[in-house]
Amino acid sequence: MVSKRIAQLFFIALVFFIQAESIFAQIHPNLYVTNEDRQTILSKIENEEWAKKAWENLQEKINPYVNRHQSDPEWITSRLSMYWKDGGRFTQCYIKKQNWDYGEGNAPVPTVRLPGMRTWNSYINVPLEDRLAYSENGDMLAIDRASDDKTPVLVPYKKTGHMVRANNGEILKLAEDASFAYWLTQEEKYAKFSADIFNTWLLGIYYMNPPLDPQKSTKGAGGYEPGGIMGYYDYEQIHDDRQINAAFIYDFLYDYLNEHPAEHLKTIHKDVTEVAGVVFKRFIDLGLIRGGKRGNWNVNGFKNIIPSILVLESNDYYQDKKGKEYYIPYYTKITTDYHEALPDFIKNFDAVTGLWPESPGYASGMIGAIVKMAMPLYKSGVNTIGDNPLIQKAAMANLGWLDARGNLVVVGDMRGGPTDLSVFDNMLTYYTWEGDTENAKKMATVIRKGIASGQYSRSEIDWKGICLFEALPESGSELPFHSAAYSEHHRHIIMKNGNSEENGLMFTLYGGSKGGHLSPNGLAMQFYGDGYALNPDASAYESYWSKDAAYHREITGSNTIMPGYTKGEITINAMDPFVDASNSFYNTKEISASCSFADISADEKRRMVAMVRTSPTSGYYVDVFRSNQLDNDYVQHILGDEVSLKDGQGDLLDLENVDRISNHHHKAYSFFANPRKIDYKNDFTATWTIDKVSPSLKTTMWMMGQDNREIYMVDAPPSTLRADITPGMVNRSPLTTPTILVRQTNNNAQKHPFVAVFESFNEGKKSVKKISKLVTSDNFVALSVSSKDGASQFICNAIDSKLYKPLSDLSFQGIFGIASENKDGFQYLYLGKGKSLTKGKYCIEAVNGEVTAELRFVDGEFFYSADAPVKISLKKGKEKEYKSGYNIRLK
């Protein structure tokens, strides 16, 4: 009996051993496909139009270089950034103050050139065809993208910034694409091209030791010692990403590389598997002891080394017994002093919102990296998605950061632009593999929406998408629409009225922070028109080390008031639609289809921003900004080719040129150029025009006058480096941004606030006809806004609990209120967190405390919405109490 039991245990152990070996038995390729998948991929290219087009695009990109390589094999390899010169083929580089200092040693082959600087600048590489061959001293031809003059200039090695990394990355990417083409077609020309580049790079890295940092400017000594941020081939471990290209090439070309070894490998009597193992393990070993344990550094560090881990042989191949299966747990479960493993860093995603605690660009990038790493891991038998439901929540949460065009809101340290929708294609593939049709359809809906909005094209994917992506299952194409989103951690509110590019309204209102790639940007706001942020947070700095970073990454690049509050906690005084941040990222109820607002405080500042819809195609924004100090500068950076400034009668105001803005409230005021000034205390209107689009797009800002005012118009730095987040690329670097600065001195802006109304419209489509002040007091503001169609809104805002009567038939008690009338009479009353609002015979009133409510007249009937019990009067002296509810018809 005992022997039988022993035999059973032996059999179980044997089965387990065989299964374990099958998980980690190395075959090539194995990252995304195996040889058995070739016919499936070919069939996909034949039957799926997007896959066919993507394959054609890949061929179109690489074939000219591959074909040239057959007769001129040195052309492409000579353009790699290497230490080419014999006697200077350094094996040991030294850095000083985080930049390249000098090199020592001389390898038997050219070694890979370390980037000349950790920092970067505005220089970018000239096209590959124009680059210098065999640049022995490392000088490179470049174009300065911050200059109007695009004539190439010769940049010394030590000033090349990121050019070395970008150059080698571009060439290795061509080799990567060619290696896939070889695997798919078995045409040897692709293998020869790819192998020649790979071998040059691999051997050049093999003979290099990691850089040394004697002064520890990277918070570590460098070399093989732990600690600091230095990588193996770069100053930052998160930029050690050339190994990714190399791992893909190695995986696809494995058999070819072994059958056609590089001549130098023969000389040193080593095979490519041994040398590649040494190189990849250096990247991995250093990657695991460098960088950052938390935040995006941690995830991006793993993103670099996961492909290197997965192309290693099994443990038994290596003398130190550290192969593929040894390293995988450092991602899946083993947290160290230097890196958090997946079970720990997944906790960084907020359980309620699903958001990563950094700026939107980094938040979307992190979930993208995690999902993309999951795909080759799954192919290796390791499912990192299935036990982490937060991953799907995080992927979907990033949709909440998007505007109507599918661009991420620009807040904090980021550039904006579209989120990476290929994440959802990867998730679709995962759910398809798992047989989860319900979640697969959710992903397909996002993909279809991205395609429909022009933000995503499957035909523009690379070979990984050709391998992985599945045919889209039946699904819808419209995403759930939310009128409000609020992230407590980011101190950031988004409000929308509609979600179409042409007619949607949207604003963001947010407090400042520092750390996690968030910025000390004060109590800032942005508003939208035509699907674009028309006053975006400036983000056109080249690098953190650029002189203008002090402007773009701090309060001066935002639309706020200076001086005073830049960062810290905010208090939400009122918000509608309301978001319960303890339970959700989004609102669940909506009081009004026409009105929404948020009122927040931070230190001495308080700002109320409202969005008012006046028709299916028009609307405007109201900004009431208070600051409890005597001297304040209200700043708006608004997109435009030109700007005009007019008084209340429509006459142009004559601004005089001045040398500078006096009394700088921030050191970055020095970036405001060409200042023009006028002393002016009355109401005025500024109009920005974007002529780079047709019809032209205009933005008006009406501002209520106050005593002791100066108006400055200045040329601020560019708004963006990107080509896709401003209409017609207006105010993109190196173009300046026309900016208004309204200065109020010796006049407390809590009692006498900055009050503005903004409207965006296409030429000839202006809706607002007239804006005027009704009455103001220390704690109260009332305006009248009239439209061309005969409608008028009477707008009230207060910061105390008094009852105000700005007109004989208008009374208000609360934070925000609107009484709207059209040519036929009463239209609606909207009370935003208040006690009462009356216009004529119509009244809404809280039963107890405060209420947010609306009374609306539609097609001959009255409807109401209220978040608490409310009293409603339709006739003077006659009121009736109603329970809370939404869009309820009055009988």
Short mmCIF file of N, CA and C in Angstrom, two decimals, residues 509-596:
data_model
loop_
_atom_site.label_atom_id
_atom_site.label_comp_id
_atom_site.label_asym_id
_atom_site.label_seq_id
_atom_site.Cartn_x
_atom_site.Cartn_y
_atom_site.Cartn_z
N LEU A 509 -12.09 72.29 -14.02
CA LEU A 509 -11.77 73.19 -12.91
C LEU A 509 -10.98 72.37 -11.90
N TYR A 510 -9.82 72.87 -11.47
CA TYR A 510 -8.96 72.01 -10.67
C TYR A 510 -8.00 72.81 -9.81
N GLY A 511 -7.60 72.18 -8.72
CA GLY A 511 -6.60 72.74 -7.84
C GLY A 511 -5.22 72.26 -8.20
N GLY A 512 -4.22 72.81 -7.56
CA GLY A 512 -2.84 72.47 -7.88
C GLY A 512 -2.25 71.45 -6.94
N SER A 513 -1.25 70.75 -7.45
CA SER A 513 -0.54 69.75 -6.66
C SER A 513 0.89 69.70 -7.15
N LYS A 514 1.74 69.05 -6.42
CA LYS A 514 3.11 68.87 -6.86
C LYS A 514 3.56 67.48 -6.50
N GLY A 515 4.13 66.78 -7.47
CA GLY A 515 4.47 65.38 -7.29
C GLY A 515 3.52 64.53 -8.10
N GLY A 516 3.98 63.37 -8.50
CA GLY A 516 3.14 62.51 -9.32
C GLY A 516 2.84 63.13 -10.67
N HIS A 517 3.76 63.98 -11.14
CA HIS A 517 3.62 64.65 -12.42
C HIS A 517 2.38 65.55 -12.48
N LEU A 518 1.94 66.00 -11.31
CA LEU A 518 0.94 67.05 -11.25
C LEU A 518 1.65 68.37 -10.99
N SER A 519 0.97 69.48 -11.25
CA SER A 519 1.65 70.78 -11.26
C SER A 519 1.04 71.74 -10.25
N PRO A 520 1.87 72.65 -9.72
CA PRO A 520 1.35 73.71 -8.84
C PRO A 520 0.72 74.81 -9.68
N ASN A 521 -0.45 74.50 -10.29
CA ASN A 521 -1.04 75.41 -11.27
C ASN A 521 -2.17 76.27 -10.72
N GLY A 522 -2.22 76.43 -9.38
CA GLY A 522 -3.23 77.30 -8.82
C GLY A 522 -4.62 76.73 -8.96
N LEU A 523 -5.60 77.59 -8.84
CA LEU A 523 -7.00 77.22 -9.03
C LEU A 523 -7.31 77.52 -10.49
N ALA A 524 -7.15 76.52 -11.36
CA ALA A 524 -7.12 76.76 -12.80
C ALA A 524 -8.37 76.23 -13.48
N MET A 525 -8.62 76.74 -14.68
CA MET A 525 -9.76 76.27 -15.47
C MET A 525 -9.39 76.24 -16.94
N GLN A 526 -10.12 75.40 -17.69
CA GLN A 526 -10.06 75.38 -19.14
C GLN A 526 -11.48 75.20 -19.66
N PHE A 527 -11.79 75.81 -20.79
CA PHE A 527 -13.10 75.62 -21.40
C PHE A 527 -12.91 75.23 -22.86
N TYR A 528 -13.96 74.63 -23.44
CA TYR A 528 -13.85 74.00 -24.75
C TYR A 528 -14.82 74.59 -25.76
N GLY A 529 -14.43 74.49 -27.02
CA GLY A 529 -15.28 74.83 -28.14
C GLY A 529 -14.80 74.09 -29.37
N ASP A 530 -15.73 73.62 -30.17
CA ASP A 530 -15.40 72.86 -31.37
C ASP A 530 -14.58 71.61 -31.03
N GLY A 531 -14.74 71.12 -29.82
CA GLY A 531 -14.03 69.92 -29.40
C GLY A 531 -12.63 70.15 -28.88
N TYR A 532 -12.17 71.41 -28.86
CA TYR A 532 -10.81 71.73 -28.42
C TYR A 532 -10.83 72.53 -27.13
N ALA A 533 -9.83 72.34 -26.29
CA ALA A 533 -9.59 73.25 -25.18
C ALA A 533 -9.11 74.57 -25.78
N LEU A 534 -9.86 75.63 -25.59
CA LEU A 534 -9.52 76.91 -26.20
C LEU A 534 -8.59 77.75 -25.34
N ASN A 535 -8.39 77.33 -24.11
CA ASN A 535 -7.39 77.96 -23.24
C ASN A 535 -6.62 76.87 -22.50
N PRO A 536 -5.93 76.02 -23.25
CA PRO A 536 -5.29 74.85 -22.61
C PRO A 536 -4.15 75.25 -21.71
N ASP A 537 -3.93 74.44 -20.68
CA ASP A 537 -2.71 74.56 -19.91
C ASP A 537 -1.51 74.46 -20.86
N ALA A 538 -0.60 75.40 -20.75
CA ALA A 538 0.56 75.38 -21.64
C ALA A 538 1.44 74.17 -21.37
N SER A 539 1.90 73.52 -22.44
CA SER A 539 2.74 72.32 -22.27
C SER A 539 3.71 72.19 -23.44
N ALA A 540 4.38 73.28 -23.77
CA ALA A 540 5.26 73.28 -24.93
C ALA A 540 6.74 73.28 -24.57
N TYR A 541 7.07 73.02 -23.30
CA TYR A 541 8.48 72.96 -22.93
C TYR A 541 9.12 71.71 -23.52
N GLU A 542 10.39 71.80 -23.84
CA GLU A 542 11.10 70.67 -24.44
C GLU A 542 11.46 69.62 -23.41
N SER A 543 11.89 70.06 -22.25
CA SER A 543 12.31 69.10 -21.22
C SER A 543 12.21 69.76 -19.86
N TYR A 544 12.35 68.94 -18.84
CA TYR A 544 12.31 69.46 -17.48
C TYR A 544 13.46 70.43 -17.23
N TRP A 545 14.50 70.33 -18.02
CA TRP A 545 15.68 71.16 -17.84
C TRP A 545 15.66 72.40 -18.73
N SER A 546 14.65 72.53 -19.58
CA SER A 546 14.56 73.71 -20.44
C SER A 546 14.28 74.95 -19.59
N LYS A 547 14.76 76.07 -20.05
CA LYS A 547 14.54 77.31 -19.30
C LYS A 547 13.07 77.63 -19.16
N ASP A 548 12.28 77.30 -20.19
CA ASP A 548 10.87 77.66 -20.15
C ASP A 548 10.02 76.68 -19.35
N ALA A 549 10.63 75.63 -18.80
CA ALA A 549 9.87 74.69 -17.96
C ALA A 549 9.26 75.40 -16.76
N ALA A 550 9.95 76.41 -16.25
CA ALA A 550 9.44 77.17 -15.10
C ALA A 550 8.14 77.87 -15.44
N TYR A 551 7.94 78.17 -16.72
CA TYR A 551 6.67 78.77 -17.15
C TYR A 551 5.59 77.72 -17.36
N HIS A 552 5.90 76.69 -18.13
CA HIS A 552 4.89 75.71 -18.54
C HIS A 552 4.46 74.80 -17.40
N ARG A 553 5.34 74.48 -16.51
CA ARG A 553 5.05 73.46 -15.49
C ARG A 553 4.59 74.07 -14.18
N GLU A 554 4.41 75.38 -14.16
CA GLU A 554 3.96 76.02 -12.94
C GLU A 554 2.76 76.90 -13.23
N ILE A 555 2.44 77.78 -12.31
CA ILE A 555 1.18 78.51 -12.34
C ILE A 555 1.06 79.44 -13.54
N THR A 556 2.17 79.97 -14.05
CA THR A 556 2.10 80.96 -15.13
C THR A 556 1.56 80.37 -16.43
N GLY A 557 1.66 79.06 -16.62
CA GLY A 557 1.13 78.44 -17.84
C GLY A 557 -0.33 78.07 -17.74
N SER A 558 -0.98 78.37 -16.60
CA SER A 558 -2.37 78.01 -16.37
C SER A 558 -3.25 79.26 -16.38
N ASN A 559 -4.56 79.03 -16.41
CA ASN A 559 -5.53 80.12 -16.42
C ASN A 559 -6.06 80.30 -15.01
N THR A 560 -5.47 81.25 -14.30
CA THR A 560 -5.74 81.36 -12.88
C THR A 560 -5.46 82.78 -12.43
N ILE A 561 -5.35 82.98 -11.12
CA ILE A 561 -4.97 84.26 -10.54
C ILE A 561 -3.66 84.10 -9.80
N MET A 562 -2.78 85.06 -10.01
CA MET A 562 -1.52 85.12 -9.28
C MET A 562 -1.47 86.47 -8.55
N PRO A 563 -0.77 86.52 -7.41
CA PRO A 563 -0.04 85.45 -6.70
C PRO A 563 -0.99 84.71 -5.77
N GLY A 564 -0.40 83.92 -4.86
CA GLY A 564 -1.20 83.21 -3.89
C GLY A 564 -1.18 81.72 -4.10
N TYR A 565 -2.33 81.10 -3.91
CA TYR A 565 -2.44 79.64 -3.94
C TYR A 565 -1.87 79.05 -5.23
N THR A 566 -0.99 78.05 -5.07
CA THR A 566 -0.48 77.29 -6.21
C THR A 566 -0.77 75.80 -6.07
N LYS A 567 -0.72 75.30 -4.83
CA LYS A 567 -0.94 73.87 -4.63
C LYS A 567 -1.50 73.63 -3.25
N GLY A 568 -2.21 72.51 -3.10
CA GLY A 568 -2.77 72.16 -1.81
C GLY A 568 -4.21 71.74 -1.92
N GLU A 569 -4.79 71.38 -0.80
CA GLU A 569 -6.15 70.85 -0.78
C GLU A 569 -7.16 71.86 -1.27
N ILE A 570 -8.24 71.34 -1.85
CA ILE A 570 -9.35 72.18 -2.27
C ILE A 570 -10.60 71.78 -1.49
N THR A 571 -11.55 72.69 -1.43
CA THR A 571 -12.86 72.43 -0.84
C THR A 571 -13.92 72.63 -1.90
N ILE A 572 -14.75 71.64 -2.10
CA ILE A 572 -15.85 71.78 -3.06
C ILE A 572 -17.04 72.36 -2.31
N ASN A 573 -17.35 73.60 -2.62
CA ASN A 573 -18.47 74.27 -1.98
C ASN A 573 -19.79 73.82 -2.61
N ALA A 574 -19.76 73.56 -3.90
CA ALA A 574 -20.96 73.09 -4.59
C ALA A 574 -20.54 72.52 -5.94
N MET A 575 -21.31 71.55 -6.40
CA MET A 575 -21.04 70.94 -7.70
C MET A 575 -22.33 70.32 -8.22
N ASP A 576 -22.67 70.63 -9.46
CA ASP A 576 -23.82 69.98 -10.08
C ASP A 576 -23.57 69.87 -11.58
N PRO A 577 -23.68 68.69 -12.15
CA PRO A 577 -24.03 67.42 -11.52
C PRO A 577 -23.02 67.02 -10.43
N PHE A 578 -23.57 66.43 -9.39
CA PHE A 578 -22.76 66.07 -8.23
C PHE A 578 -22.11 64.71 -8.43
N VAL A 579 -20.84 64.62 -8.01
CA VAL A 579 -20.11 63.35 -8.04
C VAL A 579 -19.77 62.97 -6.61
N ASP A 580 -20.24 61.83 -6.18
CA ASP A 580 -19.91 61.31 -4.86
C ASP A 580 -18.56 60.60 -4.96
N ALA A 581 -17.49 61.32 -4.63
CA ALA A 581 -16.14 60.80 -4.84
C ALA A 581 -15.84 59.57 -4.00
N SER A 582 -16.63 59.31 -2.97
CA SER A 582 -16.39 58.13 -2.15
C SER A 582 -16.87 56.86 -2.83
N ASN A 583 -17.72 57.02 -3.86
CA ASN A 583 -18.31 55.84 -4.50
C ASN A 583 -18.10 55.77 -6.01
N SER A 584 -17.74 56.89 -6.64
CA SER A 584 -17.73 56.89 -8.11
C SER A 584 -16.82 57.96 -8.66
N PHE A 585 -16.43 57.78 -9.91
CA PHE A 585 -15.69 58.78 -10.67
C PHE A 585 -16.66 59.72 -11.38
N TYR A 586 -17.92 59.29 -11.55
CA TYR A 586 -18.88 60.03 -12.37
C TYR A 586 -20.14 60.37 -11.58
N ASN A 587 -20.91 61.31 -12.14
CA ASN A 587 -22.23 61.61 -11.59
C ASN A 587 -23.20 60.47 -11.91
N THR A 588 -24.19 60.35 -11.09
CA THR A 588 -25.24 59.35 -11.34
C THR A 588 -26.58 60.01 -11.61
N LYS A 589 -26.72 61.29 -11.25
CA LYS A 589 -27.96 62.03 -11.47
C LYS A 589 -27.64 63.34 -12.17
N GLU A 590 -28.67 63.93 -12.77
CA GLU A 590 -28.49 65.20 -13.46
C GLU A 590 -29.73 66.06 -13.23
N ILE A 591 -29.53 67.26 -12.69
CA ILE A 591 -30.65 68.15 -12.39
C ILE A 591 -31.14 68.85 -13.66
N SER A 592 -30.20 69.39 -14.44
CA SER A 592 -30.58 70.25 -15.56
C SER A 592 -29.88 69.83 -16.84
N ALA A 593 -30.58 69.97 -17.94
CA ALA A 593 -29.97 69.72 -19.25
C ALA A 593 -29.27 70.97 -19.78
N SER A 594 -29.47 72.11 -19.11
CA SER A 594 -28.92 73.37 -19.60
C SER A 594 -27.83 73.94 -18.72
N CYS A 595 -27.83 73.65 -17.43
CA CYS A 595 -26.95 74.33 -16.49
C CYS A 595 -26.12 73.33 -15.70
N SER A 596 -24.85 73.64 -15.52
CA SER A 596 -23.98 72.89 -14.62
C SER A 596 -22.92 73.83 -14.10
#
